[in-house]
Coordinates of C-alpha atoms and ligand atoms in Angstrom, one line a residue:
X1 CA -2.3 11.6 34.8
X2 CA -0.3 11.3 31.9
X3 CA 2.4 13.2 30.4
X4 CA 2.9 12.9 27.2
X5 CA 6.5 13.0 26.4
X6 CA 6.8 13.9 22.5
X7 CA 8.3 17.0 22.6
X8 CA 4.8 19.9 21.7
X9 CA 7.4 22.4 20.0
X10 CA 6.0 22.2 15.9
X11 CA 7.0 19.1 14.2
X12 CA 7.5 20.1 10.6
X13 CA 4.7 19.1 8.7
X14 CA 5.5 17.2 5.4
X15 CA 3.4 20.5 4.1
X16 CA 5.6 22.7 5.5
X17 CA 8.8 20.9 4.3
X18 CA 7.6 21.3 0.9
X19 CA 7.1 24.7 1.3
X20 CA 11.0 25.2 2.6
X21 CA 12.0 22.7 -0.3
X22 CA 10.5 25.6 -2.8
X23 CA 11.8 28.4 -0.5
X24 CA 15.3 27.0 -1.3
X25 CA 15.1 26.4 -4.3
X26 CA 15.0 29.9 -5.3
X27 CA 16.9 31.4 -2.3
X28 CA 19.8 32.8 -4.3
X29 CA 17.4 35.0 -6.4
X30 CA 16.1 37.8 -6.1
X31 CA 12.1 38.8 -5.6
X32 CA 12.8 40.5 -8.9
X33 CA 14.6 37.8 -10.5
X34 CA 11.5 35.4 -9.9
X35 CA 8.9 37.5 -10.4
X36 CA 10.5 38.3 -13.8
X37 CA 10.7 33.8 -14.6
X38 CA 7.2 33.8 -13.8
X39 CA 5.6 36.1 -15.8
X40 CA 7.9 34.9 -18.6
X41 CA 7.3 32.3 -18.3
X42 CA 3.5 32.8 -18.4
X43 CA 3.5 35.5 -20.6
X44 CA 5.5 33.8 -23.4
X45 CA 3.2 30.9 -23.3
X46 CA 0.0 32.6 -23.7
X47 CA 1.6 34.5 -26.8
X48 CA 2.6 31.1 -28.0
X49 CA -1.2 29.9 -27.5
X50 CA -2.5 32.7 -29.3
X51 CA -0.1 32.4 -32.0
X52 CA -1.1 29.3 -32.3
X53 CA -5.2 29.9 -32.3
X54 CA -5.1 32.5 -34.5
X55 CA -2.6 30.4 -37.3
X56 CA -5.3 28.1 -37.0
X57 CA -8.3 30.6 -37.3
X58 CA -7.2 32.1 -40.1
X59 CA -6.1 28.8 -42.0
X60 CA -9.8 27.6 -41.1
X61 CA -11.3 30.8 -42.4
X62 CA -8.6 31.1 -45.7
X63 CA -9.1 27.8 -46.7
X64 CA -13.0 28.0 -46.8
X65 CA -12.9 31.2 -48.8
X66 CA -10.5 30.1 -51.2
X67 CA -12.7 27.4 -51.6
X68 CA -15.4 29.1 -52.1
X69 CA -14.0 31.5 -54.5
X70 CA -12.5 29.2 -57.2
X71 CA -16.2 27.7 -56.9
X72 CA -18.1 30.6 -57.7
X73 CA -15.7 31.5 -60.3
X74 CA -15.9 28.4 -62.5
X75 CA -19.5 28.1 -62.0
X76 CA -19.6 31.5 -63.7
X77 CA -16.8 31.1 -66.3
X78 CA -18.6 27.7 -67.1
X79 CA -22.3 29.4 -67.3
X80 CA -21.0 31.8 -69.7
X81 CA -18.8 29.5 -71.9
X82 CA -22.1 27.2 -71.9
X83 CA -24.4 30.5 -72.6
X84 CA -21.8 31.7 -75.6
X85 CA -21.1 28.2 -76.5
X86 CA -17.3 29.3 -76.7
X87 CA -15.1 26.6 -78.0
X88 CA -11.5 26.0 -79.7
X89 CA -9.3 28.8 -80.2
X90 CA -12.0 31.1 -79.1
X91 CA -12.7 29.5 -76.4
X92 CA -8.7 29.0 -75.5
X93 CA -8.4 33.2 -76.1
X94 CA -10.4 34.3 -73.8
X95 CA -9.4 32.3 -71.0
X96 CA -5.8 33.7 -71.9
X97 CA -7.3 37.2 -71.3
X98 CA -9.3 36.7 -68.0
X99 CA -6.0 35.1 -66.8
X100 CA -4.0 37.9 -67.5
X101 CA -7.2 40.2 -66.6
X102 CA -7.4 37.7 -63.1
X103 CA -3.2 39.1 -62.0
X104 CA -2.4 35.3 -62.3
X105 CA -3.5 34.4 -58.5
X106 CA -6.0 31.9 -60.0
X107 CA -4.6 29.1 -62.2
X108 CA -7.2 28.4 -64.8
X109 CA -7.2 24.8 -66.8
X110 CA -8.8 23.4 -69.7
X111 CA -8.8 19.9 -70.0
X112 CA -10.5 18.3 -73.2
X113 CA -13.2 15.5 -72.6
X114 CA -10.2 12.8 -73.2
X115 CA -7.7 14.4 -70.7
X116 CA -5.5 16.5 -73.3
X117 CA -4.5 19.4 -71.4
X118 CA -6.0 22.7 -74.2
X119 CA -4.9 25.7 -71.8
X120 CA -3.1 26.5 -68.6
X121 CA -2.5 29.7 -68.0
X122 CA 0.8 28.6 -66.0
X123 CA 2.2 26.4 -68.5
X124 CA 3.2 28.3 -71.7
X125 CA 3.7 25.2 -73.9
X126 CA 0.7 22.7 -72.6
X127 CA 1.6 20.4 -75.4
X128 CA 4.3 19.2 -72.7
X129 CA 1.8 18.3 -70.1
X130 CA 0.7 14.9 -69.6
X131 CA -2.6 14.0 -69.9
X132 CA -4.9 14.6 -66.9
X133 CA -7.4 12.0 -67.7
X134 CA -6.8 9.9 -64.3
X135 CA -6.8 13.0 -62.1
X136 CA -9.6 12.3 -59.5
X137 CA -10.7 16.2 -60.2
X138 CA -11.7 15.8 -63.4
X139 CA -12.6 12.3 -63.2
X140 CA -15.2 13.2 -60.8
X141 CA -16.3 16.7 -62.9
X142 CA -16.6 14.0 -65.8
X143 CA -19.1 12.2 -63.8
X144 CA -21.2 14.6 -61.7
X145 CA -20.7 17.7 -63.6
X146 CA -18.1 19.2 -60.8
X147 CA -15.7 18.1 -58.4
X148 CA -13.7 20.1 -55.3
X149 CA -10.6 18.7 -54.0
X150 CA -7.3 19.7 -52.2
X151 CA -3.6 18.4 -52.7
X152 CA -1.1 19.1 -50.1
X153 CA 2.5 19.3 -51.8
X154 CA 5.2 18.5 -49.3
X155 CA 8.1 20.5 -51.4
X156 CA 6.2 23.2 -51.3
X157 CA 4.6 23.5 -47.7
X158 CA 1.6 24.3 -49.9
X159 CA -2.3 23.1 -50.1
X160 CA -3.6 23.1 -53.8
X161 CA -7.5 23.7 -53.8
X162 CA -9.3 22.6 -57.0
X163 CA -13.0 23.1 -58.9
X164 CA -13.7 21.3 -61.7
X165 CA -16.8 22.4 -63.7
X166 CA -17.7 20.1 -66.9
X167 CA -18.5 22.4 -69.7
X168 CA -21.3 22.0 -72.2
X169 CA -18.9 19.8 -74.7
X170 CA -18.2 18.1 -71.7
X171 CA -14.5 19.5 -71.4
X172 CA -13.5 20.3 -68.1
X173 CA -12.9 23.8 -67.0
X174 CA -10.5 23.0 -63.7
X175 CA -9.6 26.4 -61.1
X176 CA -6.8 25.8 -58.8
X177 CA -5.3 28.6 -56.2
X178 CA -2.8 27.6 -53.5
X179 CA -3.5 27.8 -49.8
X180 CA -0.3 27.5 -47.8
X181 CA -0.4 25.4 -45.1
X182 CA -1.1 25.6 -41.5
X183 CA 3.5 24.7 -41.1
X184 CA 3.8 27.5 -43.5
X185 CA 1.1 29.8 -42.0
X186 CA 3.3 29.0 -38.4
X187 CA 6.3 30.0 -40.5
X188 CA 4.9 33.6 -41.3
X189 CA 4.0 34.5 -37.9
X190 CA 7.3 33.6 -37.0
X191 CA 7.9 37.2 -36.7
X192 CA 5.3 38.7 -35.0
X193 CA 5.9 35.4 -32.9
X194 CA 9.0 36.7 -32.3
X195 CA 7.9 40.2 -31.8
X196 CA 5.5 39.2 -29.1
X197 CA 8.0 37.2 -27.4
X198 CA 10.5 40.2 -27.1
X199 CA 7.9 41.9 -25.5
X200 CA 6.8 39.6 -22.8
X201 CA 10.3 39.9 -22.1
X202 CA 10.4 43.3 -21.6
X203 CA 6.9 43.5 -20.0
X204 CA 8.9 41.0 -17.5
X205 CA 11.7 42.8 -17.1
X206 CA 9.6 45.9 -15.8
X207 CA 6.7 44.6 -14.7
X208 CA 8.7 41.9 -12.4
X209 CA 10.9 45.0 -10.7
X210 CA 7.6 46.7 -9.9
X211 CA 6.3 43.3 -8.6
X212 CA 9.2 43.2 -6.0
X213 CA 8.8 46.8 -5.4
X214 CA 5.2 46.3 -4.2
X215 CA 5.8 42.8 -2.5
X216 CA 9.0 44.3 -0.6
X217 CA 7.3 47.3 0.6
X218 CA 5.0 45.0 1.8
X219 CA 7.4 42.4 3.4
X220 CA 9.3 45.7 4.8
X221 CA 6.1 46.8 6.8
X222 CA 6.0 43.5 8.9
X223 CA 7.0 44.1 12.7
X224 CA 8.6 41.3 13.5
X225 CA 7.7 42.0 17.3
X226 CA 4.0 42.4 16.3
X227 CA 3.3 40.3 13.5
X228 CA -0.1 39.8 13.6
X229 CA -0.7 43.3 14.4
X230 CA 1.6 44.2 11.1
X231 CA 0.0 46.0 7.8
X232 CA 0.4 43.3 5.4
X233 CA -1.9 42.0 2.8
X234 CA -3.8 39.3 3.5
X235 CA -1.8 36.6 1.6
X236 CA 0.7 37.2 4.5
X237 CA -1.3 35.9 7.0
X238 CA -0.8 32.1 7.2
X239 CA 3.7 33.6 7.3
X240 CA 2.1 35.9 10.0
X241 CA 0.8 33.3 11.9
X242 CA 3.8 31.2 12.2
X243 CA 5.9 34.1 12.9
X244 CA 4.2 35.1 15.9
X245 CA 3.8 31.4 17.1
X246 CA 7.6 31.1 16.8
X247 CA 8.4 34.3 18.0
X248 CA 6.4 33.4 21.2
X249 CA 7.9 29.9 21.6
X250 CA 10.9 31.5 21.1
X251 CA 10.2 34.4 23.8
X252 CA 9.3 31.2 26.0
X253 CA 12.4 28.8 25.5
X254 CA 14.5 32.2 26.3
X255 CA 12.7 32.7 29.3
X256 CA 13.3 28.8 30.6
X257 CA 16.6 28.7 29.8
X258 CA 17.1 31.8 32.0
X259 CA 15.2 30.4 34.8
X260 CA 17.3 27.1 34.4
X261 CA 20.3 29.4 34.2
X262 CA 19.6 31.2 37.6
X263 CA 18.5 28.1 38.6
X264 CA 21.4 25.8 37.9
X265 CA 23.7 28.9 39.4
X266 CA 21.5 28.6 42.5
X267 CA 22.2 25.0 43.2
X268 CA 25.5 24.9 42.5
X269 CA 26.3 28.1 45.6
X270 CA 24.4 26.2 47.8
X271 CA 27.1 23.6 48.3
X272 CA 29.8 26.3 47.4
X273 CA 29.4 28.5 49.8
X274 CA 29.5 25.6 52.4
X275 CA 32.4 24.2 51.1
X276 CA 34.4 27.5 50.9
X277 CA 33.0 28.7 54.6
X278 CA 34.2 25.4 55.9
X279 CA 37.6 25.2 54.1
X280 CA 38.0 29.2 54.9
X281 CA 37.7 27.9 58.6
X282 CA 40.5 25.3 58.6
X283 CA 42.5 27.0 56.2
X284 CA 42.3 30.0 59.2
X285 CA 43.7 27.5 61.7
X286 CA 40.4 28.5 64.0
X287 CA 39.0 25.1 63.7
X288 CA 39.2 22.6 67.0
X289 CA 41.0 19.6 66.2
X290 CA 37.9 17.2 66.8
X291 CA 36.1 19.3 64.4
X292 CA 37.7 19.4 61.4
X293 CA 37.2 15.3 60.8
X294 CA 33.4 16.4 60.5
X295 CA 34.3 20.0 58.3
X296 CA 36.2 17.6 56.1
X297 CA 33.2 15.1 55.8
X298 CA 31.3 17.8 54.7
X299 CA 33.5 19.4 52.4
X300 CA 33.2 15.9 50.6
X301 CA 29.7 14.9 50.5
X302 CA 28.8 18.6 49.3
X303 CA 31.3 18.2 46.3
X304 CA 29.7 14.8 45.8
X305 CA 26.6 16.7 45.4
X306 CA 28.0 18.8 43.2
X307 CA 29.4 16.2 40.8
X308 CA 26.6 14.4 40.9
X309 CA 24.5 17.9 39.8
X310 CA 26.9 18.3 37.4
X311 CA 26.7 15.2 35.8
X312 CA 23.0 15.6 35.6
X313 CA 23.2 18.8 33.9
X314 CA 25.5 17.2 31.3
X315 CA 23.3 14.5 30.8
X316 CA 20.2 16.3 30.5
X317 CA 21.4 18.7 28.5
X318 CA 22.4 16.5 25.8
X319 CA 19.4 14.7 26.1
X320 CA 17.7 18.2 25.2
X321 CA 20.1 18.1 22.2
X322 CA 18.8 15.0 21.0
X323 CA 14.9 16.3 21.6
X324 CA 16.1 18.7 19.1
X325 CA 14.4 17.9 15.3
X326 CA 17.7 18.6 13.8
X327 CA 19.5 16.7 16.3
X328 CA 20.1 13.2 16.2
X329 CA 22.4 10.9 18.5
X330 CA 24.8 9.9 15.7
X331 CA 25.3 13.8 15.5
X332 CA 26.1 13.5 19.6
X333 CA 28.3 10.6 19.3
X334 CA 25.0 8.4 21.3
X335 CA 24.2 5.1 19.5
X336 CA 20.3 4.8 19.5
X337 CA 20.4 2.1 18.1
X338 CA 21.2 -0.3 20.2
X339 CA 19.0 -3.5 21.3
X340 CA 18.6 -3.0 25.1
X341 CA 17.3 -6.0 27.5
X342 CA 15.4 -3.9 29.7
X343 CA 15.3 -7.3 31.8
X344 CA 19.4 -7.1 32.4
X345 CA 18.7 -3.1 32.6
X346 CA 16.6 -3.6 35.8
X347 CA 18.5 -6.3 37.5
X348 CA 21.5 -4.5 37.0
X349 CA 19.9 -1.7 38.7
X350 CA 18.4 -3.2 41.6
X351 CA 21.9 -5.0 42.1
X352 CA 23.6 -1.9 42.5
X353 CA 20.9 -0.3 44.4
X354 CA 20.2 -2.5 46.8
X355 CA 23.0 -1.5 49.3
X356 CA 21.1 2.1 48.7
X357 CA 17.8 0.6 49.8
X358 CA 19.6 -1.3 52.3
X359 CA 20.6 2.3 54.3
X360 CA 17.5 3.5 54.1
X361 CA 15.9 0.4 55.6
X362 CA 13.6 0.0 51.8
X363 CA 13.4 -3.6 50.4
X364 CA 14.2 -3.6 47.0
X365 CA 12.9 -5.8 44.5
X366 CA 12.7 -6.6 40.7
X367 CA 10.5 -8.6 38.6
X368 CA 10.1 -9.6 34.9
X369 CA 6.7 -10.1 33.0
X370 CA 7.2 -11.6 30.1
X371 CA 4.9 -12.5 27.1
X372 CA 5.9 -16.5 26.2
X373 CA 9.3 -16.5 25.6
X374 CA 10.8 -13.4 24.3
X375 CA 13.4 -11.4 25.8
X376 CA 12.2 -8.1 26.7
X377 CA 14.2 -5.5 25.1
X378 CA 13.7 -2.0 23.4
X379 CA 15.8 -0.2 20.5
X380 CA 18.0 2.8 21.7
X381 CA 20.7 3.5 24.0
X382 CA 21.3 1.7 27.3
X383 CA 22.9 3.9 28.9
X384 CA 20.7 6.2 28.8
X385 CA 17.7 4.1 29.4
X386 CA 20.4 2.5 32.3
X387 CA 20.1 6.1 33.6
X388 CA 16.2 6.4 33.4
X389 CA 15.6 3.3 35.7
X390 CA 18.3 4.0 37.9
X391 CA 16.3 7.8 38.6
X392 CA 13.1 6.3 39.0
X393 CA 14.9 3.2 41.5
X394 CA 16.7 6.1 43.5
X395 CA 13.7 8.3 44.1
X396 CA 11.3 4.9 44.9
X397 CA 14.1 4.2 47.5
X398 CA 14.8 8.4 48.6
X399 CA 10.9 9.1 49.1
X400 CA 10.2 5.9 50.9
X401 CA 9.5 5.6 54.7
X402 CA 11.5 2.8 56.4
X403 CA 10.3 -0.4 55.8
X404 CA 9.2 0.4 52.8
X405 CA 8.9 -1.5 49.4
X406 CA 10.5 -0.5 46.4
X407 CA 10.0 -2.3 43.1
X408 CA 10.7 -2.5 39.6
X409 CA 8.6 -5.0 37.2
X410 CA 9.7 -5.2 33.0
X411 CA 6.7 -5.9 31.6
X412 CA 6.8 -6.9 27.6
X413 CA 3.4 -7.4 25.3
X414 CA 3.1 -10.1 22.7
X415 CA 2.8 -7.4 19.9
X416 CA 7.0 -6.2 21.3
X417 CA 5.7 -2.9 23.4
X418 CA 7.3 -2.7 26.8
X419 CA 6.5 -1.1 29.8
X420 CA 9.1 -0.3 33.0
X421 CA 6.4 0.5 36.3
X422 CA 8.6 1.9 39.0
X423 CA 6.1 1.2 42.4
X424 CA 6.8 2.3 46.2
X425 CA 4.9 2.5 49.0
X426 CA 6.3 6.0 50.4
X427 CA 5.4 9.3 50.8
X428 CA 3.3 9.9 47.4
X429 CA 3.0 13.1 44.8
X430 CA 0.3 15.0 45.8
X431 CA -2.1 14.3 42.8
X432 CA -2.1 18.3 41.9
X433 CA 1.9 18.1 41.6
X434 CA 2.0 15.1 39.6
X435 CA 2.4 17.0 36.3
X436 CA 5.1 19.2 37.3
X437 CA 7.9 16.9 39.5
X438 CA 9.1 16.3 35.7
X439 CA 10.3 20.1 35.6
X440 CA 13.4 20.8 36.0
X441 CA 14.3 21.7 39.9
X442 CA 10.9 21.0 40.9
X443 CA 10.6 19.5 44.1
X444 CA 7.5 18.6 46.4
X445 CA 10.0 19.1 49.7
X446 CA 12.9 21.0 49.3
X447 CA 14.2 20.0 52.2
X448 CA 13.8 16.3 51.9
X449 CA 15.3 16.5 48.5
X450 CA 18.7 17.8 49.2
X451 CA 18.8 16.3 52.2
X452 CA 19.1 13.3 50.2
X453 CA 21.5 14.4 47.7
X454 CA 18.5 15.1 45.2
X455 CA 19.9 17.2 42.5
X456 CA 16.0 18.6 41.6
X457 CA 17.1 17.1 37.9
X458 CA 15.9 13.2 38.1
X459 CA 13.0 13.1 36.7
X460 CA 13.6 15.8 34.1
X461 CA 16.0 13.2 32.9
X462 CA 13.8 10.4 32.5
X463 CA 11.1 12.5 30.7
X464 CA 14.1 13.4 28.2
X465 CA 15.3 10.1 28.7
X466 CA 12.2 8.3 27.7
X467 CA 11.1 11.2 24.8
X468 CA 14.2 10.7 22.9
X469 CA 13.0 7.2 23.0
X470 CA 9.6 7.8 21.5
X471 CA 8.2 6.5 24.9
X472 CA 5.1 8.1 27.3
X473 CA 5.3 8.3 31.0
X474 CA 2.5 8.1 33.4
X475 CA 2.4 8.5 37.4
X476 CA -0.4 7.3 39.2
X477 CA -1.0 7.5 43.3
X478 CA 0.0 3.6 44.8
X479 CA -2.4 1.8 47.3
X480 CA -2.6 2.2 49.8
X481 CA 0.6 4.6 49.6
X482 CA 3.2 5.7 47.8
X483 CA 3.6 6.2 43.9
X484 CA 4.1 3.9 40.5
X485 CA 5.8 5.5 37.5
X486 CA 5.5 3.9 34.2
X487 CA 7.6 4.3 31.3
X488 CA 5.4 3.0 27.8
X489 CA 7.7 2.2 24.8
X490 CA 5.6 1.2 21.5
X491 CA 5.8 -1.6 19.3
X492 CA 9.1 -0.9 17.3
Ligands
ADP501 P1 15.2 15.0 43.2 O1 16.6 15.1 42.8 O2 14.8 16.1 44.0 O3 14.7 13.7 43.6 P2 13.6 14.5 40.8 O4 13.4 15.3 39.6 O5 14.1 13.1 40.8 O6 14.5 15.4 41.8 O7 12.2 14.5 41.5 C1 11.5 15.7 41.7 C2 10.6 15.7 42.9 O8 9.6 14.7 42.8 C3 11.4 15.2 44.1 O9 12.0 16.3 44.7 C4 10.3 14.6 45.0 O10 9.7 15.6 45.7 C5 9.3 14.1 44.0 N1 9.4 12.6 43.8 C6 10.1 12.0 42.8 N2 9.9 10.7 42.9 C7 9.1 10.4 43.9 C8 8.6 9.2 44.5 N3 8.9 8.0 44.1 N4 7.8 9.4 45.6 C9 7.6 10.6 46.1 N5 8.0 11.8 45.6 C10 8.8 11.7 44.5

């Protein structure tokens, strides 16, 4: 049999301290307050997003229809010049009057066959304009009869779209429009930006106090007595579940520690009432002389027991502490971290045991197994662990028949693991009862234990005792009698 002694309440996992990370994180707001951050916060980036897709779109769809529209506009100012075989002034005229005709959204230029600018329907005096001949859109209308390009203009956030078309005389008929750019397209929707953004705000505003309407009706409905049998959406669930599991383990630990209470109250009458009944005796004056040597003796070894009890319920009780996730032994005052020679433990031990042994007619013996030559020791408290080994040294020596052996063997492993084996040859745990001599009170014979001063507490403080050390405990049945208990600590 072994018992395991790692405490089995819920160890946080390091899933569920993230969760409680995020849970404090926002435990000073309200369900409102992070509802409303949330679908801000979501809200305002989708507008953003779509701002952003539809600024592009329309840029993408703009610019090809500008594009296409200065193109099919020169091609049919330049078939008709060509057709009418407009030129000079003529030709200067009526490009003045389509302008004007055109609401000046197109900017129309004629550029001679040698660069000369003739008209510009921008410029009123083109004799100030410098020649265009190196401009790459006429250039290229020069060579393959048109040419499409675009300038972007940094002053003026703007894209410039051009068609050149080369006329019959093999001037250059040259349509421009502007196209602003996809900065200055962002720039315009500014505003409905803006606009959108306001009302995601709003939409948060009222949509988040519905949200914590719905979610703290639903929060509301849980019984905390019944979780699992509460109305609450599914999403719950998981919460539900942990609820209920603490809520039992908590129904549980109330339910021991009343049991230890009435327990604990229980032991300590015993030994009251007898020393009050004898004291009331004497104190009454109806005692006979010769007896009240022997009242007195018993007044004292039943006050011994008493101490003794309550220096086990001190001890075990901050042991418990320490078993505690949130408690550690700096919190308790308790070094842990100490580097204890189990080997000077045990001698120590059996030293002051053996006068113990000695009355009850039990040879008492200790012996170390070391791997080469390494001291055997373990990281924690020695006092404590000075505690454990005294317990399991007591009991070998308590529940022993005379002439009996007790002994207690250190045993360290090459890779630093250490193991303290407690063996006697007395009068055994029943297999079946193994398990439980580690609870608290539990005795196999009452009578044998008090008898012997056994406060019923022992071995619940090694199993503290050795859990607070990260160590396992195991009992098995001795040959042919009696019982070994063994105390595993790991590899540090
Ligand atoms: P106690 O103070 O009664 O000894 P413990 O917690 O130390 O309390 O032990 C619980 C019970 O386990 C004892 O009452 C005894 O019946 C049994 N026990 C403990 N150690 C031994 C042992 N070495 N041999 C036989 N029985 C033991």
């Amino acid at each position: 049999m072994v018992v395991t002694a790692v405490s089995d309440e819920e160890k946080p996992s390091p899933e569920n301290g993230k969760r409680t990370k995020r849970l404090r994180l926002f435990a000073h707001h309200s369900l409102a307050h992070n509802a409303a951050a949330a679908i801000m916060v979501a809200t305002t980036a989708v507008a953003l997003v779509c701002v952003a897709a539809f600024a592009a779109a329309s840029y993408a769809v703009l610019d090809s229809r500008a594009s296409d529209g200065i193109a099919d506009e020169s091609h049919r100012f330049a078939s008709y010049i060509d057709e009418a075989k407009l030129d000079g002034d003529d030709l200067v005229d009526f490009l003045d009057e389509q302008a004007t005709l055109m609401g000046g959204d197109m900017r129309i230029t004629l550029i001679s066959n040698d660069g000369t600018v003739l008209f510009d329907n921008d410029v009123a005096d083109v004799s100030m304009l410098e020649s265009h001949a190196g401009r790459p859109e006429f250039v290229q209308a020069e060579i393959d009869g048109e040419s499409s390009a675009g300038r972007y203009s940094e002053t003026l956030q703007e894209v410039t779209l051009y068609h050149s078309v080369r006329l019959y005389n093999d001037d250059v008929l040259r349509f421009a429009t502007t196209q602003s750019s996809v900065w200055g397209m962002m720039l315009h929707m500014l505003g409905p930006c803006a606009v959108v953004v306001v009302l995601a705000l709003v939409s948060a505003a009222v949509g988040s106090r519905f949200l914590a309407q719905v979610i703290s009706a639903d929060l509301m409905r849980i019984d905390l007595d019944r979780p699992l049998e509460s109305d609450a959406p599914v999403e719950l669930s998981p919460l539900l579940t942990r609820l209920d599991a603490q809520r039992k383990r908590l129904e549980a630990q109330a339910s021991e520690r009343r049991q230890y209470t009435a327990n604990v109250s229980h032991e300590l009458k015993t030994p009251l009432t007898v020393i009050s009944g004898y004291a009331e005796i004497i104190a009454a004056g109806i005692a006979k002389d010769e007896d009240v040597k022997s009242f007195a003796h018993t007044i004292h070894s039943e006050s011994q027991r008493m101490r003794s009890m309550v220096d086990d319920i001190i001890s075990l009780s901050k042991l418990d502490d320490m078993g505690k996730d949130s408690t550690s032994g700096d919190d308790l005052g308790v070094d842990m971290n100490q580097v204890v020679s189990l080997e000077s433990l045990a001698n120590d031990v059996c030293g002051r045991l053996r006068p113990y042994a000695e009355d009850h007619a039990v040879s008492l013996s200790c012996e170390i197994e070391r791997s080469g030559n390494e001291p055997v020791v373990v990281r924690g408290n020695a006092q404590i662990l000075g505690e454990m080994v005294r317990n399991l040294a007591e009991n070998a020596i308590r529940y022993n028949v005379e002439g009996g052996r007790a002994h207690v063997a250190i045993i360290g492993a090459a890779d630093g693991s250490a193991v303290v084996r407690m063996s006697d040859t007395g009068i055994g745990i029943p297999p079946e009862l193994r398990e439980r001599v580690f609870e608290r009170f539990f005795r196999v014979d009452e009578s044998r234990s008090k008898e012997t001063g056994g406060s019923g507490l022992g071995l619940a403080i090694v199993k503290h005792a050795a859990q607070v050390h990260g160590a396992k405990i195991s009992v098995m049945g001795n040959e042919p009698q009696g019982t070994i208990i063994e105390v595993h600590f790991p590899a540090k």
